[in-house]
XYZ file of C-alpha atoms in Angstrom:
633
model
C -24.724 -57.519 144.371
C -25.900 -60.703 142.666
C -22.476 -62.342 142.403
C -20.054 -62.905 145.248
C -17.477 -65.145 143.617
C -14.180 -63.472 144.483
C -15.292 -62.480 147.975
C -16.476 -66.019 148.707
C -13.119 -67.539 147.801
C -11.293 -64.768 149.646
C -13.321 -65.513 152.788
C -11.742 -68.980 152.854
C -8.280 -67.439 153.258
C -6.701 -65.621 156.158
C -3.966 -63.054 156.609
C -2.188 -61.075 153.935
C 1.456 -60.967 152.894
C 3.618 -58.974 150.499
C 3.200 -60.078 146.884
C 6.446 -61.641 145.704
C 5.320 -63.453 142.582
C 8.293 -62.134 140.607
C 11.907 -61.663 141.735
C 13.524 -58.333 142.481
C 16.939 -57.533 141.028
C 18.788 -59.239 143.869
C 17.474 -62.669 142.873
C 20.205 -63.216 140.320
C 19.638 -66.905 139.731
C 16.145 -66.197 138.406
C 17.076 -63.212 136.254
C 20.196 -64.935 134.905
C 18.106 -67.982 133.951
C 16.137 -66.012 131.369
C 16.900 -67.147 127.788
C 19.990 -65.545 126.297
C 18.219 -64.167 123.232
C 15.617 -62.541 125.474
C 18.222 -60.955 127.745
C 20.104 -59.580 124.762
C 16.931 -58.036 123.357
C 15.972 -56.510 126.713
C 19.434 -54.939 127.098
C 19.386 -53.724 123.504
C 16.032 -52.045 124.133
C 17.487 -50.446 127.249
C 20.458 -49.127 125.297
C 18.107 -47.609 122.734
C 16.119 -46.022 125.538
C 19.285 -44.406 126.916
C 19.591 -42.483 123.662
C 15.987 -41.277 123.647
C 15.312 -37.837 125.177
C 12.859 -37.583 128.043
C 9.714 -35.859 126.857
C 8.849 -32.450 128.289
C 5.368 -32.434 129.786
C 3.916 -28.966 130.385
C 0.743 -27.883 132.126
C -0.306 -26.271 128.838
C -0.212 -29.763 127.335
C -2.629 -30.893 130.046
C -5.025 -28.002 129.496
C -4.942 -28.431 125.708
C -7.739 -30.984 125.954
C -10.129 -28.433 127.460
C -9.330 -25.964 124.682
C -9.458 -28.159 121.601
C -10.712 -31.595 122.645
C -7.432 -33.087 121.413
C -6.078 -35.664 123.842
C -3.336 -37.063 121.632
C -0.867 -34.196 122.011
C -0.718 -34.721 125.777
C -0.612 -38.501 125.496
C 2.218 -38.348 122.941
C 4.391 -36.853 125.685
C 2.926 -38.697 128.668
C 3.233 -42.309 127.502
C 6.795 -42.226 126.034
C 8.181 -41.394 129.485
C 6.640 -44.536 130.878
C 7.706 -46.758 128.002
C 11.271 -45.513 128.260
C 11.369 -46.104 132.008
C 10.147 -49.677 131.568
C 12.889 -50.423 129.040
C 15.530 -49.041 131.380
C 14.268 -50.944 134.422
C 14.091 -54.248 132.548
C 17.600 -53.753 131.138
C 19.051 -53.031 134.569
C 17.344 -56.051 136.092
C 18.867 -58.250 133.393
C 22.358 -56.711 133.305
C 22.732 -55.673 136.989
C 25.786 -53.510 136.420
C 24.382 -50.083 137.312
C 24.627 -48.824 133.728
C 20.935 -47.877 133.549
C 20.342 -46.755 137.147
C 20.965 -43.046 136.619
C 18.528 -42.893 133.724
C 16.001 -44.971 135.709
C 16.115 -42.403 138.507
C 15.699 -39.540 136.042
C 12.584 -41.128 134.614
C 11.224 -42.224 137.968
C 11.529 -38.719 139.396
C 10.077 -37.111 136.282
C 6.951 -39.210 136.748
C 6.854 -38.683 140.518
C 7.050 -34.930 139.988
C 4.192 -34.703 137.492
C 1.361 -32.587 138.902
C -1.091 -35.371 138.181
C -0.994 -38.893 136.763
C -4.611 -38.609 135.623
C -5.268 -38.039 131.916
C -7.034 -34.749 131.060
C -10.188 -36.452 129.656
C -10.624 -38.292 132.969
C -9.999 -35.393 135.354
C -13.317 -35.513 137.183
C -14.626 -37.270 140.289
C -18.008 -37.738 138.605
C -18.532 -40.354 135.913
C -18.858 -38.578 132.565
C -18.767 -35.314 134.492
C -17.176 -32.063 133.453
C -13.397 -32.324 133.559
C -11.294 -29.843 135.493
C -9.105 -27.797 133.166
C -6.053 -28.111 135.419
C -4.609 -31.034 137.375
C -6.397 -31.673 140.655
C -3.423 -31.694 143.043
C -5.409 -31.322 146.271
C -7.822 -34.155 145.478
C -6.302 -36.653 143.050
C -8.517 -38.614 140.697
C -7.758 -42.320 140.391
C -8.415 -42.914 136.721
C -6.992 -45.646 134.494
C -3.629 -43.999 134.113
C -3.251 -42.585 137.589
C -3.531 -46.225 138.671
C -1.246 -47.411 135.840
C 1.389 -44.826 136.739
C 1.146 -45.747 140.390
C 1.657 -49.401 139.477
C 4.653 -48.530 137.320
C 6.533 -46.536 139.944
C 5.549 -49.062 142.638
C 6.787 -52.047 140.641
C 9.922 -50.161 139.589
C 10.686 -49.526 143.272
C 9.872 -53.152 144.140
C 12.236 -54.537 141.487
C 15.104 -52.134 142.205
C 14.623 -51.681 145.953
C 17.930 -53.429 146.784
C 19.742 -50.996 144.448
C 17.899 -47.946 145.725
C 18.653 -48.864 149.347
C 22.372 -48.604 148.609
C 21.965 -45.168 147.043
C 19.529 -43.448 149.409
C 16.445 -44.331 151.469
C 14.873 -41.159 150.076
C 14.092 -42.879 146.761
C 11.714 -45.476 148.189
C 10.315 -42.906 150.634
C 9.444 -40.585 147.767
C 7.731 -43.382 145.838
C 5.708 -44.303 148.936
C 4.853 -40.653 149.563
C 3.388 -40.298 146.084
C 1.557 -43.605 146.322
C 0.072 -42.589 149.652
C -1.079 -39.265 148.232
C -2.400 -40.434 144.851
C -3.399 -44.043 145.381
C -3.694 -45.288 148.971
C -5.571 -42.466 150.698
C -8.024 -41.830 147.842
C -8.661 -45.546 147.381
C -9.354 -46.281 151.030
C -11.253 -43.093 151.823
C -13.213 -42.162 148.679
C -15.617 -43.881 146.341
C -14.773 -43.731 142.662
C -17.501 -44.880 140.290
C -15.395 -47.726 138.871
C -15.210 -49.364 142.316
C -18.856 -50.395 141.953
C -21.842 -50.130 144.237
C -24.351 -52.429 142.533
C -26.309 -49.540 141.083
C -24.349 -48.425 138.030
C -22.832 -50.349 135.126
C -19.193 -51.371 135.310
C -16.692 -51.669 132.481
C -13.013 -52.455 131.961
C -12.091 -49.587 134.308
C -13.114 -51.701 137.298
C -10.581 -54.545 137.102
C -7.999 -52.394 135.312
C -7.826 -49.765 138.058
C -8.258 -52.361 140.795
C -5.383 -54.502 139.532
C -3.033 -51.548 139.523
C -4.045 -50.377 142.987
C -3.255 -53.901 144.210
C 0.166 -53.764 142.536
C 0.845 -50.531 144.412
C -0.329 -51.790 147.788
C 0.855 -55.388 147.767
C 4.424 -54.667 146.650
C 5.145 -52.306 149.549
C 7.879 -53.396 151.929
C 6.739 -55.780 154.651
C 6.630 -53.090 157.309
C 4.792 -50.434 155.340
C 1.218 -51.652 155.964
C 0.021 -53.760 158.836
C -1.771 -56.964 157.924
C -5.228 -55.535 158.561
C -4.650 -52.668 156.143
C -3.369 -54.978 153.424
C -6.433 -57.124 153.966
C -8.623 -54.035 153.629
C -7.160 -53.366 150.190
C -7.807 -56.939 149.113
C -11.352 -57.087 150.455
C -12.257 -53.836 148.742
C -10.686 -55.094 145.525
C -12.586 -58.389 145.755
C -15.874 -56.512 146.063
C -15.055 -54.479 142.932
C -14.187 -57.663 141.043
C -17.586 -59.089 141.942
C -19.373 -55.941 140.798
C -17.496 -56.322 137.516
C -18.354 -60.015 137.201
C -21.989 -59.176 137.783
C -21.967 -57.445 134.383
C -21.047 -60.691 132.618
C -23.281 -63.465 131.407
C -22.248 -67.010 132.192
C -20.944 -67.268 128.603
C -18.038 -64.958 129.500
C -18.597 -62.601 126.558
C -16.903 -59.215 126.843
C -19.542 -56.710 125.735
C -16.738 -54.260 124.958
C -15.221 -56.641 122.438
C -11.934 -58.380 121.703
C -9.734 -55.311 122.078
C -11.078 -54.541 125.534
C -10.661 -58.152 126.623
C -7.047 -57.183 127.359
C -8.242 -54.513 129.772
C -11.203 -56.461 131.143
C -10.830 -60.235 131.516
C -7.037 -60.030 131.573
C -6.913 -57.349 134.260
C -9.393 -59.395 136.273
C -6.840 -62.195 135.933
C -4.233 -59.760 137.231
C -6.424 -59.013 140.263
C -6.876 -62.714 140.978
C -3.154 -63.417 140.671
C -2.255 -60.583 143.021
C -4.823 -61.693 145.592
C -3.600 -65.276 145.315
C 0.010 -64.151 145.719
C -0.849 -62.242 148.878
C -3.103 -64.847 150.525
C -2.790 -68.625 150.206
C -3.186 -71.414 147.686
C -6.805 -72.082 148.620
C -7.780 -68.933 146.723
C -6.706 -70.624 143.464
C -9.999 -72.545 143.552
C -11.594 -69.418 142.053
C -10.161 -70.477 138.701
C -12.449 -73.511 138.637
C -15.488 -71.256 138.202
C -17.080 -71.770 134.778
C -17.559 -68.033 134.317
C -13.856 -67.343 134.867
C -12.876 -70.024 132.349
C -15.347 -68.688 129.774
C -13.989 -65.183 130.245
C -10.477 -66.496 129.666
C -11.139 -68.341 126.409
C -13.570 -65.788 124.955
C -10.706 -64.250 122.981
C -9.980 -67.547 121.241
C -13.598 -67.771 120.079
C -13.312 -64.312 118.502
C -10.218 -65.168 116.475
C -10.331 -65.036 112.667
C -6.756 -65.539 111.439
C -3.313 -64.230 112.304
C -3.741 -61.042 114.306
C -7.309 -60.475 113.042
C -10.319 -60.782 115.349
C -14.047 -60.275 115.144
C -14.635 -56.667 116.120
C -17.566 -54.459 116.979
C -18.132 -51.220 118.908
C -14.869 -49.364 119.634
C -12.726 -52.425 118.909
C -10.128 -52.670 116.213
C -10.045 -55.670 113.886
C -6.374 -55.937 114.822
C -6.281 -55.721 118.635
C -2.836 -57.309 118.967
C -1.499 -60.801 119.443
C -1.657 -62.915 122.579
C 1.096 -63.181 125.173
C 1.968 -64.143 128.718
C -1.248 -62.988 130.359
C -3.458 -65.110 128.102
C -1.016 -68.013 128.377
C -0.930 -67.934 132.165
C -4.686 -67.383 132.385
C -5.195 -70.453 130.206
C -2.951 -72.485 132.501
C -4.820 -71.323 135.595
C -8.192 -72.407 134.217
C -6.733 -75.684 132.891
C -7.649 -74.858 129.293
C -4.950 -76.483 127.187
C -6.422 -75.145 123.940
C -6.341 -71.590 125.275
C -2.793 -72.018 126.574
C -1.548 -73.422 123.271
C -3.420 -70.756 121.308
C -1.665 -68.009 123.287
C 1.745 -69.662 122.974
C 1.410 -70.121 119.210
C 0.328 -66.519 118.778
C 3.287 -65.358 120.856
C 5.719 -67.401 118.740
C 4.280 -65.824 115.582
C 5.362 -62.380 116.770
C 8.649 -60.752 115.862
C 11.219 -60.480 118.651
C 10.555 -56.751 118.758
C 6.820 -57.273 119.263
C 7.396 -59.883 121.966
C 8.849 -57.049 124.043
C 5.381 -55.397 124.051
C 7.029 -52.030 123.304
C 3.823 -50.002 123.535
C 2.841 -51.384 126.930
C 3.312 -49.024 129.897
C 2.559 -51.555 132.641
C 5.890 -52.796 134.001
C 4.171 -55.747 135.699
C 3.236 -57.118 132.268
C 6.820 -56.798 131.011
C 8.126 -58.873 133.896
C 5.322 -61.400 133.460
C 6.175 -61.695 129.752
C 9.877 -62.190 130.460
C 9.410 -64.963 132.999
C 6.867 -66.822 130.857
C 8.954 -66.417 127.699
C 10.775 -69.756 127.695
C 7.711 -71.770 128.605
C 5.682 -70.131 125.835
C 8.409 -70.689 123.262
C 8.746 -74.348 124.286
C 5.040 -75.053 124.664
C 3.854 -77.854 122.384
C 1.531 -76.965 119.552
C -1.868 -78.583 119.412
C -4.563 -78.355 116.770
C -6.919 -75.698 118.106
C -10.302 -75.507 116.403
C -12.459 -72.559 117.329
C -15.999 -73.833 117.662
C -19.197 -72.032 116.719
C -20.344 -69.859 119.590
C -23.545 -68.201 120.722
C -23.109 -65.504 123.372
C -26.607 -64.966 124.633
C -25.531 -62.240 127.053
C -24.724 -59.876 124.178
C -26.668 -61.516 121.345
C -23.547 -62.397 119.366
C -23.035 -65.397 117.100
C -19.636 -66.396 115.702
C -19.626 -69.307 113.261
C -17.105 -70.734 110.800
C -16.355 -73.226 108.087
C -13.142 -73.819 106.133
C -13.633 -70.602 104.132
C -15.841 -68.169 106.044
C -15.939 -66.610 109.475
C -19.277 -64.937 110.165
C -20.306 -62.835 113.149
C -23.688 -61.199 113.680
C -24.959 -59.176 116.594
C -28.406 -58.765 118.118
C -28.390 -57.262 121.623
C -29.022 -53.576 122.262
C -27.355 -50.199 121.841
C -26.210 -49.706 125.439
C -23.011 -51.741 125.635
C -19.922 -50.027 126.972
C -18.076 -48.424 124.018
C -21.273 -48.960 122.036
C -21.872 -48.252 118.383
C -25.431 -48.289 117.064
C -25.082 -51.665 115.411
C -27.976 -53.961 116.396
C -28.346 -56.501 113.586
C -25.015 -55.801 111.926
C -22.694 -58.559 110.733
C -19.124 -59.074 109.523
C -17.697 -61.635 107.114
C -14.142 -62.835 106.586
C -13.293 -65.084 103.653
C -10.120 -67.143 103.891
C -9.076 -64.839 106.699
C -9.485 -61.699 104.572
C -12.022 -58.926 105.288
C -15.067 -59.241 103.043
C -17.786 -57.291 104.920
C -16.344 -55.191 107.730
C -16.981 -53.309 110.944
C -14.860 -50.153 110.922
C -14.200 -49.830 114.643
C -13.429 -46.403 116.062
C -11.166 -43.500 115.184
C -8.777 -41.637 117.448
C -10.405 -40.708 120.747
C -11.298 -37.051 121.161
C -13.481 -35.060 123.538
C -16.501 -35.852 121.350
C -15.949 -39.626 121.583
C -17.202 -39.855 125.167
C -19.678 -36.991 125.167
C -23.345 -36.490 124.334
C -22.190 -35.830 120.759
C -20.714 -39.328 120.380
C -23.180 -40.431 117.735
C -22.369 -37.508 115.496
C -19.190 -39.442 114.674
C -19.787 -41.355 111.449
C -18.147 -44.586 112.577
C -20.624 -44.839 115.457
C -23.739 -44.538 113.295
C -25.846 -47.429 112.035
C -25.649 -45.941 108.532
C -21.963 -46.940 108.462
C -22.599 -50.452 109.674
C -24.137 -53.275 107.662
C -27.682 -52.165 108.344
C -30.706 -50.467 106.811
C -31.380 -46.754 107.000
C -34.910 -45.524 106.310
C -35.802 -42.534 104.133
C -39.021 -41.103 102.740
C -37.706 -40.602 99.207
C -35.095 -42.697 97.392
C -34.501 -40.647 94.289
C -31.219 -39.849 92.616
C -29.822 -38.243 95.768
C -30.134 -41.378 97.830
C -26.659 -40.994 99.354
C -27.469 -37.549 100.788
C -30.889 -38.700 101.948
C -29.369 -41.616 103.852
C -27.362 -39.204 105.971
C -30.611 -37.450 106.954
C -32.571 -40.687 107.243
C -33.787 -42.682 110.220
C -30.862 -44.412 111.900
C -30.622 -46.480 115.060
C -30.626 -44.737 118.432
C -28.394 -45.323 121.458
C -29.734 -46.854 124.653
C -30.790 -50.145 126.182
C -34.376 -49.756 124.967
C -33.203 -49.722 121.333
C -32.759 -53.441 120.954
C -33.391 -56.547 118.891
C -36.417 -58.684 119.692
C -37.561 -62.196 118.780
C -33.940 -63.314 118.769
C -33.316 -66.943 117.786
C -29.903 -68.526 117.399
C -29.517 -71.767 115.484
C -26.224 -73.578 115.885
C -26.093 -76.884 114.123
C -29.802 -77.297 113.551
C -31.075 -76.568 117.058
C -32.889 -73.327 117.842
C -31.995 -71.412 120.963
C -32.878 -68.027 122.313
C -31.730 -68.773 125.838
C -29.069 -71.482 125.887
C -25.398 -71.424 124.891
C -24.974 -74.326 122.496
C -21.441 -73.529 121.341
C -19.613 -76.313 119.632
C -22.243 -77.739 117.307
C -20.871 -78.666 113.903
C -23.869 -79.208 111.606
C -24.194 -77.580 108.224
C -26.248 -74.454 108.944
C -25.842 -71.805 111.625
C -27.994 -68.687 111.788
C -29.140 -65.744 113.855
C -32.541 -64.186 113.269
C -34.109 -61.150 114.936
C -36.412 -58.180 114.541
C -34.306 -55.003 114.632
C -37.111 -52.463 114.158
C -36.973 -51.592 117.858
C -33.422 -50.290 117.506
C -34.720 -47.388 115.391
C -37.415 -46.168 117.769
C -39.714 -44.914 115.029
C -43.362 -45.956 114.643
C -43.062 -45.847 110.853
C -40.735 -48.866 111.069
C -43.040 -51.553 112.365
C -40.957 -54.639 111.731
C -37.614 -55.458 110.191
C -36.808 -59.145 110.405
C -33.262 -60.150 109.559
C -31.787 -63.641 109.315
C -28.041 -64.093 108.858
C -27.022 -67.641 107.891
C -23.800 -69.512 107.221
C -24.493 -72.469 104.932
C -21.272 -74.328 105.551
C -19.323 -75.140 102.438
C -21.518 -72.866 100.337
C -21.751 -69.252 101.457
C -23.587 -66.748 103.589
C -27.095 -65.386 103.133
C -28.716 -62.349 104.712
C -32.491 -62.250 104.347
C -34.445 -59.122 105.307
C -38.230 -58.732 105.504
C -39.586 -55.273 106.212
C -42.932 -53.782 107.200
C -43.004 -49.994 107.335
C -43.813 -46.718 105.665
C -40.339 -45.534 104.641
C -37.978 -46.718 101.964
C -35.256 -49.070 103.210
C -31.690 -48.528 102.017
C -29.231 -51.185 103.154
C -25.597 -50.265 103.647
C -22.802 -52.794 103.247
C -19.257 -51.822 104.260
C -16.341 -53.464 102.448
C -12.592 -53.050 102.662
C -11.802 -54.025 99.089
C -13.301 -52.066 96.211
C -16.755 -53.270 95.098
C -17.941 -53.089 91.500
C -21.645 -53.279 90.607
C -22.807 -55.407 87.683
C -26.300 -54.418 86.499
C -27.265 -53.434 90.051
C -27.926 -56.956 91.289
C -24.433 -58.416 91.511
C -21.331 -56.968 93.119
C -17.785 -58.223 92.829
C -15.594 -57.304 95.797
C -11.850 -56.962 95.438
C -9.716 -58.850 92.986
C -11.555 -62.151 93.158
C -12.222 -61.968 96.881
C -15.959 -62.510 96.649
C -19.311 -61.785 95.094
C -22.565 -60.416 96.512
C -25.738 -61.441 94.677
C -28.861 -59.347 95.338
C -32.482 -60.404 95.081
C -35.240 -57.896 95.877
C -33.156 -54.756 95.548
C -30.713 -52.783 93.432
C -27.400 -51.069 94.042
C -28.007 -47.318 93.945
C -24.504 -46.081 94.651
C -21.072 -47.098 95.893
C -19.132 -44.597 97.975
C -15.460 -44.454 98.792
C -14.776 -43.562 102.438
C -11.179 -42.341 102.828
C -9.335 -43.478 105.938
C -7.437 -40.463 107.211
C -7.562 -41.236 110.921
C -4.449 -42.693 112.556
C -6.292 -45.192 114.729
C -8.543 -46.447 111.926
C -5.524 -46.806 109.661
C -4.100 -49.497 111.952
C -6.746 -51.855 110.588
C -7.595 -50.252 107.257
C -4.569 -49.254 105.195
C -6.598 -47.702 102.407
C -10.115 -46.403 101.774
C -13.125 -48.481 102.673
C -16.373 -48.562 100.717
C -20.064 -48.295 101.406
C -22.523 -50.010 99.080
C -26.076 -48.634 99.254
C -28.785 -51.045 98.137
C -32.376 -49.873 97.752
C -34.930 -52.505 98.740
C -37.735 -53.145 96.246
C -41.333 -52.237 97.084
C -42.031 -55.869 97.968
C -39.878 -55.223 101.058
C -38.031 -58.525 100.890
C -34.305 -58.573 100.235
C -31.847 -61.448 99.997
C -28.072 -61.069 99.844
C -25.847 -64.017 98.992
C -22.165 -63.670 99.854
C -19.881 -66.184 98.200
């Protein structure tokens, strides 16, 4: 393990206590002090939840995934139970009159009595291994949602323990029995790949699962674990956090993108908060680490406008607004801009959205409630997102008053990867001009060896060249059979040079420069892994106050056809000029001609979150001189 940040700070602490960072229902002064409008909304949500039926979850729903590859039908029954329970628990904690307790117990026991908390696509002890068709009762798998479910029932019991004690000791005993069976024993006695061992790549699973195991363990009643056992949980969690941090460059860039920041950097924050709450104040020094601060404010650097963010890989362009976790993380790392950014984003939400209705983690709901007033009252400051170069992933994000440009070098082995080395996205006045689609609804194919059969994963549906032997009239069909990028770390950009504000850098983060030209140049031929493509040099440049240019120079034996994805409808004018949308922008072409424009219908539920109508693919054939220039303005 190269990094030992969390373990080093943990070693300066001693002992271990029960986490009590948030009050249980008996602490009436704290619950009653919540803002009136918030309490009313929480109770209203609880009343709505009382009227909702509990979903019926059958074993045939679990095994459906193995038959059809469809995971949504199971999840559409699994997650509503958890959302309903959260609403009921929060309402009871606010009202404290017993009105919601019966329904809370119904939901709690329904979840406790599920054969497994693991999702069907994750039902294997081997990473990317074959999933068991049926729930593994004898040997539970701690996956993302086994851990999330454990955290939910654990935090529910923690919050309502004083109420449950008056009803029956059997309630808390049953919760602890399930946690022992599905969380504590497997965690302490088995090795799951996401725990880390220094030999395999980590991803958001590591802090996400670890955080939720800590919620389970550290909220148990004072007499449940002895101090040594609690310390064992924390030390094992700290090691996993360090394995996760070892995947990050010092720039703090999340290789999985803005959407996964919420499950990566923010769940790491959750781990750190839980460890701090169970040890002593000296552990808070971990927040002074530059890497931790860069991980926190990464999301701000990816912001475009409103709820729109730079996206790549499996990320959506609309990953959600910021809330209490970002706000509190910003406070911990003493980043006033980050804290204000999160507070302003939170205020921009509707009251309904501030309740994070889709979130199944009860810990987050409580965190949101107790940070609510401070976020609403937090003073606004002028936050300017600076130009950023993330060397660790080869990503540049640069802006002026009109454009936001992002371009990516790197390689095709990131977690949740799409084959997109050399691709770029452009927003103009906050509106999508040239886009990255993101990913559709997850299915069995999404995380299998057939992943790159999915069109949204392919380089041909990113803003990249595809290479074919014959252009001809059927260029669209030939592109689909052409030479596209390949997945893997060896399929990468080379000769990468980032220029922020006039200074060239291939190795140093020089975020914050404000000169007139910012660019990223690279050779992306290596991403195709074909000897017929000897060199393909691309330079993407924002000329501030003017527009964006993409210049391609190619040396190879095949014809190059460049795809450009747009959200608004493009119209070609004589093959060398394209108008996009109703006055949104223009693309001027030198060294090539538009061969065809295709409409790509959006009929996938997940894609339709970002793209409400069809998107479009422009196919531009490069001239025989093999030099192409695109001007976006």
